[in-house]
Structure formats: structure tokens, C-alpha cells
XYZ file of N, CA and C in Angstrom:
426
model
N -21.466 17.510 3.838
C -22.294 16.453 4.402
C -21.455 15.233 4.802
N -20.728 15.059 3.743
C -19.491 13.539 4.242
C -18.706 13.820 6.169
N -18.525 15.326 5.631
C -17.860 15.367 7.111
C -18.842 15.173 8.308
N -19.894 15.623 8.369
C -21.031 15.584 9.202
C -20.867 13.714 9.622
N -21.172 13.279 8.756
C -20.945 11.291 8.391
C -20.112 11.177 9.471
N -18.831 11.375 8.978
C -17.742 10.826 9.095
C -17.887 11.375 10.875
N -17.634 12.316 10.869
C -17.752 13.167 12.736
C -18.690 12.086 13.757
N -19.546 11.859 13.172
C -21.079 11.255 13.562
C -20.529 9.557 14.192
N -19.689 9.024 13.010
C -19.242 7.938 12.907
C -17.717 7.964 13.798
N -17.239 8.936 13.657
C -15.841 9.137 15.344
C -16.404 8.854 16.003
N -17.515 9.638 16.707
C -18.182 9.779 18.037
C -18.740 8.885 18.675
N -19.554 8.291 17.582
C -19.701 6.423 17.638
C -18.974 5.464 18.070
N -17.724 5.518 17.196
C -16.914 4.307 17.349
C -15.850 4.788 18.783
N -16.011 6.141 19.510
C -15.249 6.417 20.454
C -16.214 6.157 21.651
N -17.334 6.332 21.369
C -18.357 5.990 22.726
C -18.215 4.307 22.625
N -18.056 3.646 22.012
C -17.906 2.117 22.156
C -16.336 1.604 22.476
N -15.506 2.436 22.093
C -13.850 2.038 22.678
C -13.861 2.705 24.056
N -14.494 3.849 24.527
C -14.576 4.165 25.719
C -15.555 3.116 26.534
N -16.342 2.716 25.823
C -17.396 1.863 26.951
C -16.257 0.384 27.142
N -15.370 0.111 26.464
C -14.187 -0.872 26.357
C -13.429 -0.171 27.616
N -12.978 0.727 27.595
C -11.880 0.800 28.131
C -12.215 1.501 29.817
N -13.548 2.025 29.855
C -14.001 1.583 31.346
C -14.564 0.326 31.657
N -14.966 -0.775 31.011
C -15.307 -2.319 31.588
C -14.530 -2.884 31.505
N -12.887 -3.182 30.830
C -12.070 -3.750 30.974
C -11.240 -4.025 32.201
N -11.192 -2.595 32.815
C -10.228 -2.228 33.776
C -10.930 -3.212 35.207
N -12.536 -2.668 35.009
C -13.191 -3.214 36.017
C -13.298 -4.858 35.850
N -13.199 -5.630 34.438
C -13.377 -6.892 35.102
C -11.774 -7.297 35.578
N -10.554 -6.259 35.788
C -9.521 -6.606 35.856
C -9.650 -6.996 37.563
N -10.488 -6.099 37.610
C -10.337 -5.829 39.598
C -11.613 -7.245 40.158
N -12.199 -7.734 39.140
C -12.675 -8.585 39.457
C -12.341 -10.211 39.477
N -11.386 -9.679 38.335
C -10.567 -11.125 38.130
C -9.409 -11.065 39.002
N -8.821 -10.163 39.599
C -7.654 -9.876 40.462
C -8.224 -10.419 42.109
N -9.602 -10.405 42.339
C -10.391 -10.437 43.476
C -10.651 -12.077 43.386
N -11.165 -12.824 42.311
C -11.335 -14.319 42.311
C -10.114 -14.944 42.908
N -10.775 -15.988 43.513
C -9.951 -17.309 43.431
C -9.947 -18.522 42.981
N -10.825 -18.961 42.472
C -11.705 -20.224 41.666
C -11.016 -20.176 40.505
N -10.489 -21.344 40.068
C -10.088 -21.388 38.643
C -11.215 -21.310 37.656
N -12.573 -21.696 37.922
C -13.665 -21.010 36.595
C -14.010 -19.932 36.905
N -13.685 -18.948 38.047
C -14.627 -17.888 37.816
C -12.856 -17.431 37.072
N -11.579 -17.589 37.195
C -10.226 -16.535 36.666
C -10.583 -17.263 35.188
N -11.039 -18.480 34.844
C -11.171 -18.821 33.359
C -12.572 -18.352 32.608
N -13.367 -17.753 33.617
C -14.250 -16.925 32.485
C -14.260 -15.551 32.700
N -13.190 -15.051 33.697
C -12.857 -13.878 33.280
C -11.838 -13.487 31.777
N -11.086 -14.579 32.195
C -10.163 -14.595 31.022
C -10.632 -14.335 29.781
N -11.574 -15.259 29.700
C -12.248 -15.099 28.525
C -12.724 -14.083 28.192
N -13.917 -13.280 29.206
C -14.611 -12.060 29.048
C -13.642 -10.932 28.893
N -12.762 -10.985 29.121
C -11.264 -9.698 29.066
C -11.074 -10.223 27.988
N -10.743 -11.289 27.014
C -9.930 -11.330 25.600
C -10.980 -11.132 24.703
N -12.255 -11.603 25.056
C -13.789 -10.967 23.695
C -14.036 -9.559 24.051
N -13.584 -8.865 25.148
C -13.853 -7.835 25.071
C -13.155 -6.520 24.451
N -11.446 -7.242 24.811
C -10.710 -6.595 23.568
C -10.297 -6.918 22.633
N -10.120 -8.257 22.132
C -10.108 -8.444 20.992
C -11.305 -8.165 19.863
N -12.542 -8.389 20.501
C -13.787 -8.242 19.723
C -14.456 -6.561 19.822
N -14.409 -5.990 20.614
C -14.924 -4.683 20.578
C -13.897 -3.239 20.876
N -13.164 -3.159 21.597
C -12.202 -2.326 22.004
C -11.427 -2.182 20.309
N -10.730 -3.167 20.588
C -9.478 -3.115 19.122
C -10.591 -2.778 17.502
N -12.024 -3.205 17.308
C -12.371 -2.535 16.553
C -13.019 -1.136 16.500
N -13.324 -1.008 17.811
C -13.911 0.419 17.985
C -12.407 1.379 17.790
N -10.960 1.008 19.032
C -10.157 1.774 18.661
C -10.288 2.408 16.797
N -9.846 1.506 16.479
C -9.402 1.289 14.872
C -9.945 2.023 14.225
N -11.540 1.780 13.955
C -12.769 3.084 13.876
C -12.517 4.101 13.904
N -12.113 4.702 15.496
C -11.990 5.728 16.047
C -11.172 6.663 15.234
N -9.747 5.790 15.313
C -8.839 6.391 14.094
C -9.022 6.996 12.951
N -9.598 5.961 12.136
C -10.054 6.026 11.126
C -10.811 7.163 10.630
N -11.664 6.776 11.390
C -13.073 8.360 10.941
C -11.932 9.492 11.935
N -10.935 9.879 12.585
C -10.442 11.098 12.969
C -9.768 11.012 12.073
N -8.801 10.103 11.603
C -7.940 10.818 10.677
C -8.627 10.760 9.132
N -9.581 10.827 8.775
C -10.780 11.288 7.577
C -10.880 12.505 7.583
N -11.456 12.905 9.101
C -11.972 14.371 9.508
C -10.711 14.912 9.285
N -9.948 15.087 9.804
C -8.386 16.141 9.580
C -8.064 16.289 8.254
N -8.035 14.725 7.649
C -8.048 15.131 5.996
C -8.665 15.607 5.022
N -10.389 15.711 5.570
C -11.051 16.773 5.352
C -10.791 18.171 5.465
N -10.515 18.399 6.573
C -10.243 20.078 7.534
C -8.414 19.944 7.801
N -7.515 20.136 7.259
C -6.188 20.234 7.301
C -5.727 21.328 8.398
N -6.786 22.335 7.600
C -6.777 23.520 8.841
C -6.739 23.508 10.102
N -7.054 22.564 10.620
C -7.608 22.533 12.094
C -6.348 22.549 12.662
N -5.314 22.346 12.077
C -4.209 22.465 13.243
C -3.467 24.023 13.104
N -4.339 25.230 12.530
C -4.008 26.494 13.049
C -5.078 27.257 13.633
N -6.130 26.409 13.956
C -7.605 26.877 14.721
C -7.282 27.285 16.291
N -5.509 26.728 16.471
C -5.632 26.687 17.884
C -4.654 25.565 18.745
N -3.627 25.506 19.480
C -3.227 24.687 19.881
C -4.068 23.060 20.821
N -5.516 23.390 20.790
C -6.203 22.497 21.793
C -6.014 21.092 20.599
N -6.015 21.508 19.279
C -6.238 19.875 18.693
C -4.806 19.539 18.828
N -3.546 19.598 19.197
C -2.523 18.965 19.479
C -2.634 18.788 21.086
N -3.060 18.756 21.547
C -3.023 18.173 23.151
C -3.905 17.596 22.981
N -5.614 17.076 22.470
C -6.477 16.316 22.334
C -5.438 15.584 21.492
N -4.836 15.195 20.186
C -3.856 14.300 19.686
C -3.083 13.479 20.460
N -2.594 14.518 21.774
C -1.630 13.724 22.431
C -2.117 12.912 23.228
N -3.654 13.511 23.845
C -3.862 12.506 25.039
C -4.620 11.568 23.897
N -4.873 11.105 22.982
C -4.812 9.885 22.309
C -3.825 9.062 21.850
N -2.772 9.906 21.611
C -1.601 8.967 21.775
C -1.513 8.389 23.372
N -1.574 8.875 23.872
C -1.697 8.430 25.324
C -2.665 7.046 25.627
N -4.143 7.480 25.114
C -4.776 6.653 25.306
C -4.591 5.095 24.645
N -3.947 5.307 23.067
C -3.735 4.271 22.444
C -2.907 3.479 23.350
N -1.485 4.059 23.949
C -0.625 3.309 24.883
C -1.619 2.604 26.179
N -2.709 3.301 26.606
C -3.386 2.856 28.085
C -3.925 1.708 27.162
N -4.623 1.544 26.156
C -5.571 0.758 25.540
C -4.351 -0.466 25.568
N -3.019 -0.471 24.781
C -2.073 -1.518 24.496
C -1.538 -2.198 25.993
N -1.616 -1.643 26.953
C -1.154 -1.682 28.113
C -2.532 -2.383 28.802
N -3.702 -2.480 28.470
C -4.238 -3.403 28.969
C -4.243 -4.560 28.343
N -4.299 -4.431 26.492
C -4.055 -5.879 26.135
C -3.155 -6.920 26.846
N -1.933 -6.106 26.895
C -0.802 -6.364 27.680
C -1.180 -7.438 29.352
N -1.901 -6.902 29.632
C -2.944 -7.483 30.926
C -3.745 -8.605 31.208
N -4.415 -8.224 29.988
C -5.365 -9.479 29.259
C -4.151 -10.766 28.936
N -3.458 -10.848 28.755
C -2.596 -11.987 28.395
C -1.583 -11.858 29.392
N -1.272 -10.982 30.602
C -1.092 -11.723 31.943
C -1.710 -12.390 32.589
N -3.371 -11.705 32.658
C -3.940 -12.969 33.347
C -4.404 -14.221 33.071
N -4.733 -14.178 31.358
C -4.639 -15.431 30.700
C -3.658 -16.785 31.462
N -2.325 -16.006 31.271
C -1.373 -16.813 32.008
C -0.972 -16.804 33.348
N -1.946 -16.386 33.511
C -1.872 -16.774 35.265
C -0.711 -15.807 36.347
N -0.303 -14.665 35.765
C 0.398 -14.112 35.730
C 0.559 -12.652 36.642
N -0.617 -12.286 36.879
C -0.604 -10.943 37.558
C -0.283 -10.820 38.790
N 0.043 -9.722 39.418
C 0.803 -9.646 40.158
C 0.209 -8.494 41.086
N -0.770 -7.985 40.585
C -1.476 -6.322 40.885
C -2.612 -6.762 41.590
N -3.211 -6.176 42.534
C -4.155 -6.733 43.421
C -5.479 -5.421 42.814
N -6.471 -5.824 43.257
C -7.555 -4.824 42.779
C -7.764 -3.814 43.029
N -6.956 -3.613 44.345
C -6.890 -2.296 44.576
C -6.273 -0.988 43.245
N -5.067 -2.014 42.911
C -4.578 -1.083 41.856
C -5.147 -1.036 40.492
N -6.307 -2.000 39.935
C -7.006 -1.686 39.352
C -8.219 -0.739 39.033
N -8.677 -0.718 40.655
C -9.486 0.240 41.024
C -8.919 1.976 40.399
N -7.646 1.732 40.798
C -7.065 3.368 40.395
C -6.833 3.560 38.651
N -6.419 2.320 38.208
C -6.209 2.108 36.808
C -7.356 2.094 36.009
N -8.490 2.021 36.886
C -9.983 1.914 36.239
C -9.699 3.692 36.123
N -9.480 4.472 36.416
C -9.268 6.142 36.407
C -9.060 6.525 35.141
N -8.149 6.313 34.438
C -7.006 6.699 33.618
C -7.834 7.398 32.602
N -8.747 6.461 31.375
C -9.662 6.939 31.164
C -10.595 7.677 30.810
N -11.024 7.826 32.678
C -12.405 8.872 33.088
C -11.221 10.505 32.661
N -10.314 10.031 33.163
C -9.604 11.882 33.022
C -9.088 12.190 31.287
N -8.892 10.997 30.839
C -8.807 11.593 29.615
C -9.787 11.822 28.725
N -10.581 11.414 29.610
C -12.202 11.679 28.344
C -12.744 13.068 29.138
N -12.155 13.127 29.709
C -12.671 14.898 30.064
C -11.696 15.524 29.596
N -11.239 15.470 30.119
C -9.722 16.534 28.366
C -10.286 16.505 27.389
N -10.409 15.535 26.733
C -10.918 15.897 25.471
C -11.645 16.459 24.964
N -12.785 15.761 25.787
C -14.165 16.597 25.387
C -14.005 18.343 25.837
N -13.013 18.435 26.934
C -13.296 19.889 27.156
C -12.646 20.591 26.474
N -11.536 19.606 25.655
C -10.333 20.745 24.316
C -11.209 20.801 23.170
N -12.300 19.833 22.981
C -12.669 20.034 21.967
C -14.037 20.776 21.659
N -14.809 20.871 22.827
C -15.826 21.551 22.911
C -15.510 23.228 23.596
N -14.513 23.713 24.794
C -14.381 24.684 25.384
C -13.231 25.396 24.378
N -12.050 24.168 23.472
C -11.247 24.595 22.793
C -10.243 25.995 23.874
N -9.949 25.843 24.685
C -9.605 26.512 25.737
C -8.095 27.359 25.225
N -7.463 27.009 24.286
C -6.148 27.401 23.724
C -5.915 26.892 22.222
């Protein structure tokens, strides 16, 4: 039953770091598009409450309750090579997630350099790794 919990509570805290990490990208392309110093100072803002306050605790979560589940089920890493490529594209994702903080405190400082277009594509990153996953972990394909 704990594992049931705990699974219940991943899935949770990953549907809320994912709902982070597709609205981030997008207010990037919106703050990249302003020119008004209050509309780039309440983007600023809305990009640093959004990852400092929800992203970075949902990540954290996320972790948390996965690495519970594994320490529950140890096994799972001879069920099949798909839970080491779902691993990796979270290592992956953790880097996309740090790489926007990274962002968030360029544009704080007035700093960016990337026009929205390239946010638009960076808004992607993401959408493709949340289909990997879900499809290594539900189709388990290898």
C-alpha cells in the first residue's frame, strides 16, 4: 500500500514540475518579446515565483517519491533496460530545469541575448521528454 502512496505522490509532484517547466519557457518568449521596463519587471518576477516557488519544489518531490519507489522495488533495474533511459532522460531533464534557472537570473539582469523565437523551440524540450517517459514506462519497450 505505501508504494501505491508513494507512486500516486511521484505522479503528482511530476504533473506540477512539468506544468513548471512548460510555463516557464513560455513566459521566457514573452519576456524576450517586451519592451517596457514593467511589463520585463513583472515578468521577472513571475519567472523567479515560478521557479523558485513551484518548479524547484515539485522537482525535489519528484525525486524524492522516485527514489522511495526504487528503494522499495530494487528490482526494477533487471525488469528491463527502459528504467535506465527513463533515469537518463531525467538526468537530462534536471540539467533543462537548472538551465532555465540559469535564465531566470539572466533576465533578472537584464541580460538575455535569445530572442523568442528561440524560446519558442526551447519551449519543446520538455514536450519530448515527457513522451519518452511515459512511453518507457508504460509501453516499457526494452
Amino acid at each position: 500500500m505505501l508504494y501505491l502512496w508513494l507512486k500516486a505522490l511521484h505522479i503528482v509532484s511530476m504533473v506540477c514540475w512539468f506544468a513548471g517547466l512548460f510555463y516557464l519557457p513560455r513566459l521566457f518568449v514573452y519576456h524576450a518579446q517586451s519592451e517596457d521596463t514593467v511589463s520585463k519587471e513583472r515578468f521577472s518576477i513571475m519567472e523567479r515565483k515560478l521557479y523558485r516557488g513551484i518548479m524547484g519544489p515539485a522537482m525535489i518531490a519528484t525525486l524524492i517519491f522516485g527514489i522511495a519507489l526504487i528503494g522499495l522495488n530494487p528490482g526494477i533495474f533487471s525488469q528491463g533496460a527502459w528504467i535506465h533511459a527513463k533515469l537518463t532522460l531525467v538526468v537530462i531533464l534536471i540539467g533543462y530545469h537548472h538551465m532555465c534557472g540559469a535564465q531566470v537570473k539572466r533576465f533578472a539582469r537584464g541580460e538575455n541575448t535569445r530572442s523568442h523565437v528561440f524560446y519558442r523551440w526551447f519551449n519543446e524540450v520538455p514536450v519530448l521528454i515527457l513522451l519518452a517517459i511515459v512511453i518507457l514506462v508504460v509501453v516499457r519497450p526494452f
